[in-house]
Coordinates of C-alpha atoms in Angstrom, one line a residue:
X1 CA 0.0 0.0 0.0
X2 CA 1.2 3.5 -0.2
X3 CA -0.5 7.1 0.5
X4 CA -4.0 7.6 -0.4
X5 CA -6.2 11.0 0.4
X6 CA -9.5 11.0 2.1
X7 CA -11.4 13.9 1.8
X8 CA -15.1 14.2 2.8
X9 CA -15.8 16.6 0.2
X10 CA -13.9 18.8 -3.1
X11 CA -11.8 21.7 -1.8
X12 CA -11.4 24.4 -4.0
X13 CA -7.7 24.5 -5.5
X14 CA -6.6 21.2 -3.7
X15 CA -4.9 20.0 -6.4
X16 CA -2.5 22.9 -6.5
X17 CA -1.1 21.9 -2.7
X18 CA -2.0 17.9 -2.8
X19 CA 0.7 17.4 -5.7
X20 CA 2.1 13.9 -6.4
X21 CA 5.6 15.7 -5.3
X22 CA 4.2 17.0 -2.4
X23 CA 2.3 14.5 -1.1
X24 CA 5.3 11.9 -1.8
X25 CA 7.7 14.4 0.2
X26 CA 5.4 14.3 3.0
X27 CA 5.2 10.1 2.8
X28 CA 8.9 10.1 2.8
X29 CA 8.7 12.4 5.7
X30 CA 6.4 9.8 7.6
X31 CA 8.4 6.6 6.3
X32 CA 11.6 8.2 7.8
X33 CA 10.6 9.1 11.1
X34 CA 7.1 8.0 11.7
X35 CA 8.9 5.5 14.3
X36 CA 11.2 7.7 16.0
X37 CA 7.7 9.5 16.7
X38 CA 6.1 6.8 17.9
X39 CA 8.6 5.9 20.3
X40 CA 9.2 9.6 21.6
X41 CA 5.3 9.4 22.4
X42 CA 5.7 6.5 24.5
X43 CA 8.9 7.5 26.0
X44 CA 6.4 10.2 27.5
X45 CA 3.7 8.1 29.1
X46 CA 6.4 6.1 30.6
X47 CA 8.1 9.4 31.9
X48 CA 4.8 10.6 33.7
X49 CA 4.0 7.4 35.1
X50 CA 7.5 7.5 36.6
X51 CA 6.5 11.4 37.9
X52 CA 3.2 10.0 39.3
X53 CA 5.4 7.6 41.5
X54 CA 7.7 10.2 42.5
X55 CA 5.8 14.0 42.3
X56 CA 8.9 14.5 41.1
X57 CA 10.8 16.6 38.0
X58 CA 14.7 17.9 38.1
X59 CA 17.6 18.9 35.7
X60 CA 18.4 15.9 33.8
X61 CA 22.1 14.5 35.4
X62 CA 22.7 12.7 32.2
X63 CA 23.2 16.3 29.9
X64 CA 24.7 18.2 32.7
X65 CA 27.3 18.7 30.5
X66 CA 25.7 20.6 28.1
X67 CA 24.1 23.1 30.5
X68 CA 27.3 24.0 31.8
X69 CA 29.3 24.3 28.5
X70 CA 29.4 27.1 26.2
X71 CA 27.9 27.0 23.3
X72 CA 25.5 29.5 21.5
X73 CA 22.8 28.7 18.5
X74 CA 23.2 29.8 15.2
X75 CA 23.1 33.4 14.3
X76 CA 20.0 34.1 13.6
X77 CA 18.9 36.0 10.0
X78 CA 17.7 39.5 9.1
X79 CA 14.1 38.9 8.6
X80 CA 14.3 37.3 12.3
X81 CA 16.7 40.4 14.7
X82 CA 13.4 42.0 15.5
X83 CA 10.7 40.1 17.2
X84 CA 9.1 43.1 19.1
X85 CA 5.4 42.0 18.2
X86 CA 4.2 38.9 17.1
X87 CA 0.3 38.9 16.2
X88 CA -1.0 34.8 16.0
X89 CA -4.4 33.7 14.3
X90 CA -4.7 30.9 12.2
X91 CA -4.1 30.8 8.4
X92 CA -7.4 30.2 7.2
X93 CA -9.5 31.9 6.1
X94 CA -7.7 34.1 3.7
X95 CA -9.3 37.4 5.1
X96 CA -7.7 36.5 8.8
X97 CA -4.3 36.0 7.1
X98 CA -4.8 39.0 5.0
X99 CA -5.4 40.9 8.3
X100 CA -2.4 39.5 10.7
X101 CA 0.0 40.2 7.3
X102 CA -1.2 43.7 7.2
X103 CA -1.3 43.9 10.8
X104 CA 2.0 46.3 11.3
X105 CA 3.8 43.4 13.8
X106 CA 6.7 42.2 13.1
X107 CA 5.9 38.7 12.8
X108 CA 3.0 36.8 12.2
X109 CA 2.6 33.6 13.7
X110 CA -0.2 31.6 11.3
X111 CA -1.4 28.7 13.5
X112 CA -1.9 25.2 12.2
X113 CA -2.4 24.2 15.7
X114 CA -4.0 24.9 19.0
X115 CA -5.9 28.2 17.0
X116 CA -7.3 25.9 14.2
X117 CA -9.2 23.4 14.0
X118 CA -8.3 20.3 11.6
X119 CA -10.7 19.9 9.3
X120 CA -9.2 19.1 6.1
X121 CA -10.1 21.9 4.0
X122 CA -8.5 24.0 7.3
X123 CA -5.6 22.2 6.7
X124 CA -5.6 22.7 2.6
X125 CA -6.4 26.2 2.2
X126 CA -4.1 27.0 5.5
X127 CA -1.1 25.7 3.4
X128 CA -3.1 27.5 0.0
X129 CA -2.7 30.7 1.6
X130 CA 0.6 30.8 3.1
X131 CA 1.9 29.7 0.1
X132 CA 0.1 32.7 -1.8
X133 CA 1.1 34.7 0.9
X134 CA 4.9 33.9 -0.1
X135 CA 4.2 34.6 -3.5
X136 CA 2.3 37.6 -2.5
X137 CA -0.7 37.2 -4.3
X138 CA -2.9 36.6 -0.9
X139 CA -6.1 38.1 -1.5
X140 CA -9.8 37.9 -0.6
X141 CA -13.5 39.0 -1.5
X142 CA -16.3 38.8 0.3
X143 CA -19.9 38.0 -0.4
X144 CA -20.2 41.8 0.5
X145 CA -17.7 42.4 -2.2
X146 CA -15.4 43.7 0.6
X147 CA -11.7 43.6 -0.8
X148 CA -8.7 42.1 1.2
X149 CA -5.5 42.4 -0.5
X150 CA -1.4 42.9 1.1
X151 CA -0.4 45.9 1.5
X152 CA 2.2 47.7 -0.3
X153 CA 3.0 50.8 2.3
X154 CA 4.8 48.7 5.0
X155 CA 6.2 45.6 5.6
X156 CA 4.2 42.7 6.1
X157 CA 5.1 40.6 9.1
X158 CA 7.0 37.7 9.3
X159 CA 5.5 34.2 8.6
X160 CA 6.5 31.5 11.4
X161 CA 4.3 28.9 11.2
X162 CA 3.1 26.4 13.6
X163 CA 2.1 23.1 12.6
X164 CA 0.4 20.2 14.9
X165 CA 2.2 19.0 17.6
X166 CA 3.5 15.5 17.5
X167 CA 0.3 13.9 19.6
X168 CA -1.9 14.7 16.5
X169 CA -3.0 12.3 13.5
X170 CA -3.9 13.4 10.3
X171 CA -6.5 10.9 9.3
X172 CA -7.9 12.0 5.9
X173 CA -4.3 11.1 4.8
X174 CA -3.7 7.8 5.2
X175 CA -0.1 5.7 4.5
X176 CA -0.4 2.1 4.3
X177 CA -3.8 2.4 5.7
X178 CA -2.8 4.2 8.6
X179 CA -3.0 7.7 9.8
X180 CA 0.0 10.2 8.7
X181 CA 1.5 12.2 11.7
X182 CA -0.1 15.6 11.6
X183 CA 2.5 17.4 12.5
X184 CA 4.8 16.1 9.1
X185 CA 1.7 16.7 7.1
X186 CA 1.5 20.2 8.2
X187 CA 5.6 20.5 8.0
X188 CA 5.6 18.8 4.9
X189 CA 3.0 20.8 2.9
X190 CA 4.5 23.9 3.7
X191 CA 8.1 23.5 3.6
X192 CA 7.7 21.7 0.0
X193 CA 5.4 24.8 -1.2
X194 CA 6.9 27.8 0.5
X195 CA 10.4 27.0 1.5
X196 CA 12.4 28.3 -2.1
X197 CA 9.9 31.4 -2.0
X198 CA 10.3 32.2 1.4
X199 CA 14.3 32.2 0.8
X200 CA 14.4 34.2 -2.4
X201 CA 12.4 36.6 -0.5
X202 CA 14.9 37.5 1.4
X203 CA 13.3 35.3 5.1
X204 CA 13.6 31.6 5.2
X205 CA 11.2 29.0 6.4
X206 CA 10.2 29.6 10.0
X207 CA 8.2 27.3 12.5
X208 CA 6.8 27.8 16.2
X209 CA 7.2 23.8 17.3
X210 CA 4.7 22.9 20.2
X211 CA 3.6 20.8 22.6
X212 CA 7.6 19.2 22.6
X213 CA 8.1 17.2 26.1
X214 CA 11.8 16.0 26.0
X215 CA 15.3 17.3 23.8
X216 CA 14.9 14.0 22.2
X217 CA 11.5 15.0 20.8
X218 CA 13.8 18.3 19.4
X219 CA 16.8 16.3 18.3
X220 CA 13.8 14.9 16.3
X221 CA 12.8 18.0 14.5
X222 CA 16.2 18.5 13.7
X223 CA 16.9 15.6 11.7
X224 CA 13.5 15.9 9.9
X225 CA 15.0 20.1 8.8
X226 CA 17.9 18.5 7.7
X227 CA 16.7 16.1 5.9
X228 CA 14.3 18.4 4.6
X229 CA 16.5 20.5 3.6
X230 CA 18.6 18.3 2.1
X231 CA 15.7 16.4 0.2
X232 CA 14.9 19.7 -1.6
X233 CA 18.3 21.2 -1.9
X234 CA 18.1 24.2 0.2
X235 CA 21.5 24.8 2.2
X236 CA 21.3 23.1 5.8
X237 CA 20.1 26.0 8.2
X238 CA 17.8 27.8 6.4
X239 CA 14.9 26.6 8.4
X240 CA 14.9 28.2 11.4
X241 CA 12.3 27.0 14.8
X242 CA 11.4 28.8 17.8
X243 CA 10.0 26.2 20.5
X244 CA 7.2 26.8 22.6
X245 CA 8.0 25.6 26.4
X246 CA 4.5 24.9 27.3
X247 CA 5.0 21.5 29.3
X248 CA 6.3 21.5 32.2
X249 CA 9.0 18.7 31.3
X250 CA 10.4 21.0 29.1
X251 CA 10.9 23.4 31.4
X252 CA 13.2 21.4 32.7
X253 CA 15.4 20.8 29.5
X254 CA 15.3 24.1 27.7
X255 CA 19.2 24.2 27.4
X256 CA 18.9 20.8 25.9
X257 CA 16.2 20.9 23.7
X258 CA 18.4 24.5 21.7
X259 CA 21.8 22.4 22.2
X260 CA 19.6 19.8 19.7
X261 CA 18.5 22.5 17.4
X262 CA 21.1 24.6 17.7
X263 CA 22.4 25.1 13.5
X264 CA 18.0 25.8 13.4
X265 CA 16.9 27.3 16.7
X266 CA 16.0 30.9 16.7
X267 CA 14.6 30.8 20.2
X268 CA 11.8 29.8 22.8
X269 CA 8.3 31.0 23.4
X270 CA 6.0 30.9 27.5
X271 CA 3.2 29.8 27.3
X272 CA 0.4 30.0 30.2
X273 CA -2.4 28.0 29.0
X274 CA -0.9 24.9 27.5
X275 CA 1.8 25.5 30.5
X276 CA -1.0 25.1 33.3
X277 CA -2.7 22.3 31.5
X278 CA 0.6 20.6 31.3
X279 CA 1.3 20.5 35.4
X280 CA -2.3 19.4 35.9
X281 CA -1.7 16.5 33.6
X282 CA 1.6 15.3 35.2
X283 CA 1.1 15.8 38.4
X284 CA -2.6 15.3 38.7
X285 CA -2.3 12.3 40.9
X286 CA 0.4 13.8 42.7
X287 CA -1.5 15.4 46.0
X288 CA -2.8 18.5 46.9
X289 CA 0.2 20.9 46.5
X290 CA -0.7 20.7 43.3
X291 CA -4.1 21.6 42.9
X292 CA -4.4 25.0 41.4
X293 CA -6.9 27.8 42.0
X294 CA -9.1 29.2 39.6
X295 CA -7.3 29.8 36.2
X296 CA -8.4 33.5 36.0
X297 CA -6.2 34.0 39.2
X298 CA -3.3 32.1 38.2
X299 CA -1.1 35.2 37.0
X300 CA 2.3 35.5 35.6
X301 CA 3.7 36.5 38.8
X302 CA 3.0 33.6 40.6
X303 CA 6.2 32.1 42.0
X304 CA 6.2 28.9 39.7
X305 CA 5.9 31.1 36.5
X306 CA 7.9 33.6 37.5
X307 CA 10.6 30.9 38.1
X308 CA 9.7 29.5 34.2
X309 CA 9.6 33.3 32.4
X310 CA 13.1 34.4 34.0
X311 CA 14.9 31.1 33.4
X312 CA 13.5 31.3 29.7
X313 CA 15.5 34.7 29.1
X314 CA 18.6 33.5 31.2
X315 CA 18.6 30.5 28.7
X316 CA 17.7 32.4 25.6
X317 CA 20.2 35.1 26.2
X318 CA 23.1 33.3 26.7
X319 CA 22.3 30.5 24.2
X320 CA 22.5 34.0 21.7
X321 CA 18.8 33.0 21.3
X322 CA 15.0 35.1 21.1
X323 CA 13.1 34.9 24.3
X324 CA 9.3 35.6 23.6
X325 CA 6.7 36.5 25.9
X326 CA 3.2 34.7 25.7
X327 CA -0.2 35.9 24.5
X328 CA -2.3 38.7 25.4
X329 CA -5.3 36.9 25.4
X330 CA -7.5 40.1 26.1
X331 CA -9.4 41.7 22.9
X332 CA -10.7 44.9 22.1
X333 CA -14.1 45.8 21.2
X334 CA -14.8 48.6 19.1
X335 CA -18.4 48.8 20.0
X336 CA -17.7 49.4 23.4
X337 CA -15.0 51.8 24.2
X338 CA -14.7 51.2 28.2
X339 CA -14.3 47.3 27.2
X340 CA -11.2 48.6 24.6
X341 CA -9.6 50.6 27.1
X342 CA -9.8 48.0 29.5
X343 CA -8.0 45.7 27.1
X344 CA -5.1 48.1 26.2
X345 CA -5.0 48.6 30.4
X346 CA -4.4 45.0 30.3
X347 CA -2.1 44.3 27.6
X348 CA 0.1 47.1 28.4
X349 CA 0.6 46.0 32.0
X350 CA 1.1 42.3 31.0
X351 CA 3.9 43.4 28.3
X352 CA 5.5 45.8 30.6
X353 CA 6.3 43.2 32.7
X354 CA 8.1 41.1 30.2
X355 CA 9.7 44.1 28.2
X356 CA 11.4 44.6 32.2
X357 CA 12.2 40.9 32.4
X358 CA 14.5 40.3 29.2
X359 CA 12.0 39.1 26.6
X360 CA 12.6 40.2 23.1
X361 CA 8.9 40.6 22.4
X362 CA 5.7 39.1 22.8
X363 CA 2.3 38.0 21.3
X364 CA -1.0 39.9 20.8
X365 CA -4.4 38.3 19.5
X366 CA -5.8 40.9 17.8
X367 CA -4.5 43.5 15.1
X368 CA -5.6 46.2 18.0
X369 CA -3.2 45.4 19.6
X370 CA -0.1 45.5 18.0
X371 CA 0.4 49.2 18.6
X372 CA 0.2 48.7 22.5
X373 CA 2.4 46.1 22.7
X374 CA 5.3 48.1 20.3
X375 CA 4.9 51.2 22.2
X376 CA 5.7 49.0 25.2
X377 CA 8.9 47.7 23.5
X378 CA 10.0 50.4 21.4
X379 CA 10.5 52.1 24.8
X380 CA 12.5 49.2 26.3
X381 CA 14.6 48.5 23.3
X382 CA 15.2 51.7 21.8
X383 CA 17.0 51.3 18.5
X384 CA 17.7 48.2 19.5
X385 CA 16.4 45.1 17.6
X386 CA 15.9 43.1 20.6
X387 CA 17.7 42.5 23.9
X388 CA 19.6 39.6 23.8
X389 CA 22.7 41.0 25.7
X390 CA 20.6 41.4 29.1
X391 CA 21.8 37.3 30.2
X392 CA 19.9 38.0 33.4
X393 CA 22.8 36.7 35.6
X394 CA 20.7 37.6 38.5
X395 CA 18.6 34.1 37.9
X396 CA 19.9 31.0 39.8
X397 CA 18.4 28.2 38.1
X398 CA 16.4 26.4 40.8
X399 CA 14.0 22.9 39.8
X400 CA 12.3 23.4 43.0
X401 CA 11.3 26.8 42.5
X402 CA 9.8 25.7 38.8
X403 CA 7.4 23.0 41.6
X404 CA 6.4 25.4 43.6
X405 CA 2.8 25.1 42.8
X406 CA 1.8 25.4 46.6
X407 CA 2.7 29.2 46.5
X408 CA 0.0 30.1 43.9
X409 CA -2.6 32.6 45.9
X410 CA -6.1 32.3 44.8
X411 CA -9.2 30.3 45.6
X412 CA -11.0 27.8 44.2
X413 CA -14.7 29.6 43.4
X414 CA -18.2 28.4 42.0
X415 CA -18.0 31.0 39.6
X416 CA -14.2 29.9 38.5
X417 CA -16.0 26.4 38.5
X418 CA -18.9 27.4 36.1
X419 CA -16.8 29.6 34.0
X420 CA -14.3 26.7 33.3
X421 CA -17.4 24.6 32.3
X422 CA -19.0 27.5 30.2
X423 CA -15.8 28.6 28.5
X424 CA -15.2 24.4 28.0
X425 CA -18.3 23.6 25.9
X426 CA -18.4 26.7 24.1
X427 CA -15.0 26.4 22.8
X428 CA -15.3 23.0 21.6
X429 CA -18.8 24.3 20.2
X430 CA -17.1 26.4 17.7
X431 CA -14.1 23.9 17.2
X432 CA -16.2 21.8 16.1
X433 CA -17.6 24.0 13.6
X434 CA -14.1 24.5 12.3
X435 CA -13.5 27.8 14.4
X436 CA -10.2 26.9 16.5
X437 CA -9.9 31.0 17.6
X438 CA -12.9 31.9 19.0
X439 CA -13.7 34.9 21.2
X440 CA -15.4 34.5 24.7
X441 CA -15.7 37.0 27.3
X442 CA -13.7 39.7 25.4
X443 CA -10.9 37.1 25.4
X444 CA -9.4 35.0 22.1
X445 CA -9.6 31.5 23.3
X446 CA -8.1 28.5 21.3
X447 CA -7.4 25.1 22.6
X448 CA -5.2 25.5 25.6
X449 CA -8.4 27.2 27.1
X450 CA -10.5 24.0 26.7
X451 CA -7.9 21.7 28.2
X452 CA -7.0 23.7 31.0
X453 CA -10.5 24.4 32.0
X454 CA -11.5 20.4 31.6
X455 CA -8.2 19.4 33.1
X456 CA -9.0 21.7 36.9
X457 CA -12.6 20.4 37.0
X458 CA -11.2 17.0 36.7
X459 CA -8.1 17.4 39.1
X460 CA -10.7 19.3 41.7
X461 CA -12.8 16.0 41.6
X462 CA -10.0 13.4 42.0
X463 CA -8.2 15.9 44.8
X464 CA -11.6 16.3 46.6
X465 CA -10.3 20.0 46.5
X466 CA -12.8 22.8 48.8
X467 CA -13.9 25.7 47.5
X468 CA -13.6 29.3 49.0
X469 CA -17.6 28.8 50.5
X470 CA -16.1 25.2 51.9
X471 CA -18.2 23.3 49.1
X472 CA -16.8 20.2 48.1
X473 CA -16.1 19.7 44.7
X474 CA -17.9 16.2 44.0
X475 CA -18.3 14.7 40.4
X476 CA -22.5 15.1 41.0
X477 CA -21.9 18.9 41.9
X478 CA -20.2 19.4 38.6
X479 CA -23.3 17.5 36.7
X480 CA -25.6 19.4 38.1
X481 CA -23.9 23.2 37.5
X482 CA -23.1 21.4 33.8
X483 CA -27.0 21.2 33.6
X484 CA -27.6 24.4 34.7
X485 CA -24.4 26.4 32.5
X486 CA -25.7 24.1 29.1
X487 CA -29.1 25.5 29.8
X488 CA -27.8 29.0 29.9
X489 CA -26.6 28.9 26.3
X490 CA -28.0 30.8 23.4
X491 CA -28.5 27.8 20.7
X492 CA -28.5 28.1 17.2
X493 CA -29.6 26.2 14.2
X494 CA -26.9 24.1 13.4
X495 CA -25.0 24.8 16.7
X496 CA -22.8 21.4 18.0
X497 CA -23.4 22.1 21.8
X498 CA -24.6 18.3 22.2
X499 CA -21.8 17.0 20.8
X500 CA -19.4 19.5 22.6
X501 CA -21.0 18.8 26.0
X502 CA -20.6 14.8 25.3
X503 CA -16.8 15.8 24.6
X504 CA -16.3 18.1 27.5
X505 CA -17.8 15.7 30.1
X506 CA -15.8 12.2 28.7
X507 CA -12.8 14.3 29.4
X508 CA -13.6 16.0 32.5
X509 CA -15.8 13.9 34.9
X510 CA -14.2 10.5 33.6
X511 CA -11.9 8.1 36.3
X512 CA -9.0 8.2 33.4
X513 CA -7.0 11.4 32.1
X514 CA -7.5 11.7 28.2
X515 CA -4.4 13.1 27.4
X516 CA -6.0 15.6 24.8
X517 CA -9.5 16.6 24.7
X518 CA -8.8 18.1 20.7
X519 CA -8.2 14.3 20.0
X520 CA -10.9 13.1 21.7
X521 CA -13.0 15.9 19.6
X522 CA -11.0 14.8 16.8
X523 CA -12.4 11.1 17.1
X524 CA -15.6 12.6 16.9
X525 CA -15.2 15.0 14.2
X526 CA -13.2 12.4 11.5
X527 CA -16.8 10.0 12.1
X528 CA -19.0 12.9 10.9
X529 CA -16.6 14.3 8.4
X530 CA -18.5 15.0 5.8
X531 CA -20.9 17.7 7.9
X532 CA -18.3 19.0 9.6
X533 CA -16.9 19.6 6.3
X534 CA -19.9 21.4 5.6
X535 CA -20.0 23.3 8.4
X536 CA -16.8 25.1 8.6
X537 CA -17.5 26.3 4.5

């Protein structure tokens, strides 16, 4: 058998990305390293089951050496010294990547992951439009006959894209019957289409790699660039990754994982969400010092991520590599000023904080933005393109600081408790739809929202955890306030809040941790394709 394509329905122009060269470069791709993968993933089960013994993570002994020798990455190139705002939205549809290109950040970073949801004909015209954008021929028309074409009086940002992380399947294209890897199918697509473009343009091609657990799992992305590269004979270090450390394991090996990347690393990226979600998971069984309050309180200063954020820079810095600040989640709403001006309140504060701390720049959700955030930066760095020469000596790096969960403040509340369900099934309402960015509450939500709000409701049950009012939090509490939030909701024809209740509870109220709820949505999505196709049109 070899590589066949499963699509529920015709996508318009799929024939110009699903090429017999493409899609062969991207079998190759699975063929190569499709095991390597597949042992990686299991190296991580066995690696929490060994924390769930222990409630324990440290430095690893076994690559001392290379925390404590010098080294430094690659240089990095032109189109990547200045990182001061990055806006992120997914690349589909074509007016949303019309809009973050012409947004006035410096980067954009066009999400095949956590803000997008799989579908294939996300996944086609996501690679369709980046590589138009490349050729820079991007452009839209609505129904309304509302034009959306690249601007010519500035520079457009930056593409770095972000494909699937390695958990992910891909399973409208299968290979000998089984399902690709998501992340290579993503990878593959793009690199093969964009990659000679993106260099005669004078950039390169760039990724944000997520979800990675170990420096194996980055030694592994390093022999797929260069093989890559070599497949398609581009010089070796012309892909270039920055590496988001949202797991907490990673956190742990961030010298390590740009040691492995080092001829292709440009730098690491905090997280929050997908950071929270991760110490819930491993250390869910662990006790109570690690039961967290309600997510809303859980800021950036909190010991634990303070400890994360300032041994990011330290590493960055002296590695000679980017340290980016995480999302400002927070949107503006131009039909309500007091709501806008809250936002800008918000966002300025939140990238103050990081401009003071070392980080080279930092993510915004919405075009709005961008201004705030570079106003914050420009008067940090000046002329400067960045600030890669403050090594933040002042940091001792200290594994028992990066645990220290039990120093969060906040309370556990009923309303944290029925917001968490709330935000839950709405998300995967619209996910389902094919909407992976999806505003709630004056906030851009994508997936790490859902799994850190279905991941607390589950550890609160399995710790017993008490709320402020001294409720406890019981798995027939939660059913009932899941009754009562669902019947709150403003339904629609056509809406999926059926299915994404279903989803949200078998995640959340079950004895056993799925280890993503996207997949488990995924499951449900691949068996009613065809409408969900339909749908997201």
């Amino acid at each position: 058998m070899a590589l066949t394509v499963s699509a529920p329905q015709p996508i318009d122009r799929a024939e110009e990305i699903l090429t017999p060269e493409a899609l062969a470069f991207v079998e190759e791709l699975h063929r190569r390293f499709a095991g390597t993968r597949e042992d990686l993933l299991k190296a991580r089960a066995a690696k929490r089951e060994d924390v769930a013994r222990t409630g324990r993570l440290e430095f690893l002994q076994e690559t001392r050496h290379i925390r404590e020798s010098d080294w430094t990455v690659a240089p990095a190139p032109a189109a990547l010294q200045d990182r001061r705002v990055e806006m992120t939205g997914p690349a589909a549809p074509a007016k949303m990547a019309v809009n973050a290109l012409n947004s006035g950040a410096k980067i954009w970073l066009a999400d095949l992951e956590d803000a997008s949801t799989p579908t294939w004909s996300n996944v086609v015209e996501s690679i369709l439009n980046l590589r138009d954008a490349a050729a820079g021929t991007l452009a839209f028309t609505s129904p309304e006959g509302k034009e959306y074409v690249l601007r010519t009086d500035a520079p457009l940002a930056v593409v770095v894209a972000r494909p699937r992380g390695w958990h992910f399947p891909e399973k409208h294209l299968l290979i000998d019957g089984e399902p690709a890897i998501g992340a290579l199918v993503d990878f593959g697509l793009h690199f093969f289409h964009t990659a000679k473009r993106l260099l005669a343009n004078g950039q390169g091609p760039y990724y944000y790699l997520p979800k990675m657990e170990s420096h194996l799992e980055a030694r592994l992305w390093n022999e797929i660039f260069v093989f890559a590269q070599d497949s398609l004979g581009i010089p070796r270090g012309s892909i270039r990754a920055t590496v988001l450390i949202e797991t907490i394991p990673a956190a742990f090996e961030m010298d390590e994982i740009l040691y492995e990347l080092r001829d292709h690393a440009a730098g690491l990226n905090a997280g929050r969400w997908d950071y929270l979600f991760s110490i819930i998971k491993y250390f869910r069984d662990a006790g109570p010092r690690f039961v967290l309050p309600d997510r809303a309180t859980v800021a950036m200063t909190a010991p634990f991520m303070r400890a994360y954020t300032e041994l990011l820079v330290k590493t960055c810095h002296r590695r000679g590599a980017f340290a980016m600040g995480g999302m400002a989640a927070v949107i503006p709403n131009r039909r309500e000023p007091d709501v806008t001006a809250q936002a800008f309140e918000k966002v300025r504060a939140d990238k103050t904080r990081e401009a003071n701390d070392g980080f080279d720049g930092s993510w915004v959700a919405h075009p709005d933005l961008v201004p705030v955030a570079r106003e914050v930066f420009d008067a940090v760095l000046g002329q400067n393109p960045n600030q890669r020469e403050r090594t933040r000596e002042d940091v001792t790096p200290d594994d028992k600081e990066l645990l220290n969960i039990a120093g969060t403040e906040g309370k556990i509340t009923e309303n944290g408790i029925r917001n968490n369900i709330e935000v839950g099934i709405r998300y995967m309402e619209a996910w389902l739809r094919g909407n992976g960015a999806v505003a709630i509450h004056n906030l851009m939500e994508d997936a790490a929202t859902a799994e850190i709000s279905r991941s607390q409701i589950w550890q609160w049950i399995q710790q017993a955890a008490i709320t402020d009012t001294g409720e406890l939090i019981s798995r027939a509490w939660i059913e009932s306030m899941t009754e009562e939030e669902f019947e709150k909701l403003s339904r629609f024809e056509g809406d999926r809040f059926e299915d994404a209740r279903e989803i949200f509870e078998a995640c959340a109220l079950r004895e056993d941790f799925p280890t993503f709820l996207t997949v488990q949505a995924y499951n449900r999505y691949l068996r009613e394709a065809k409408s969900l196709e339909t749908a997201a049109a």
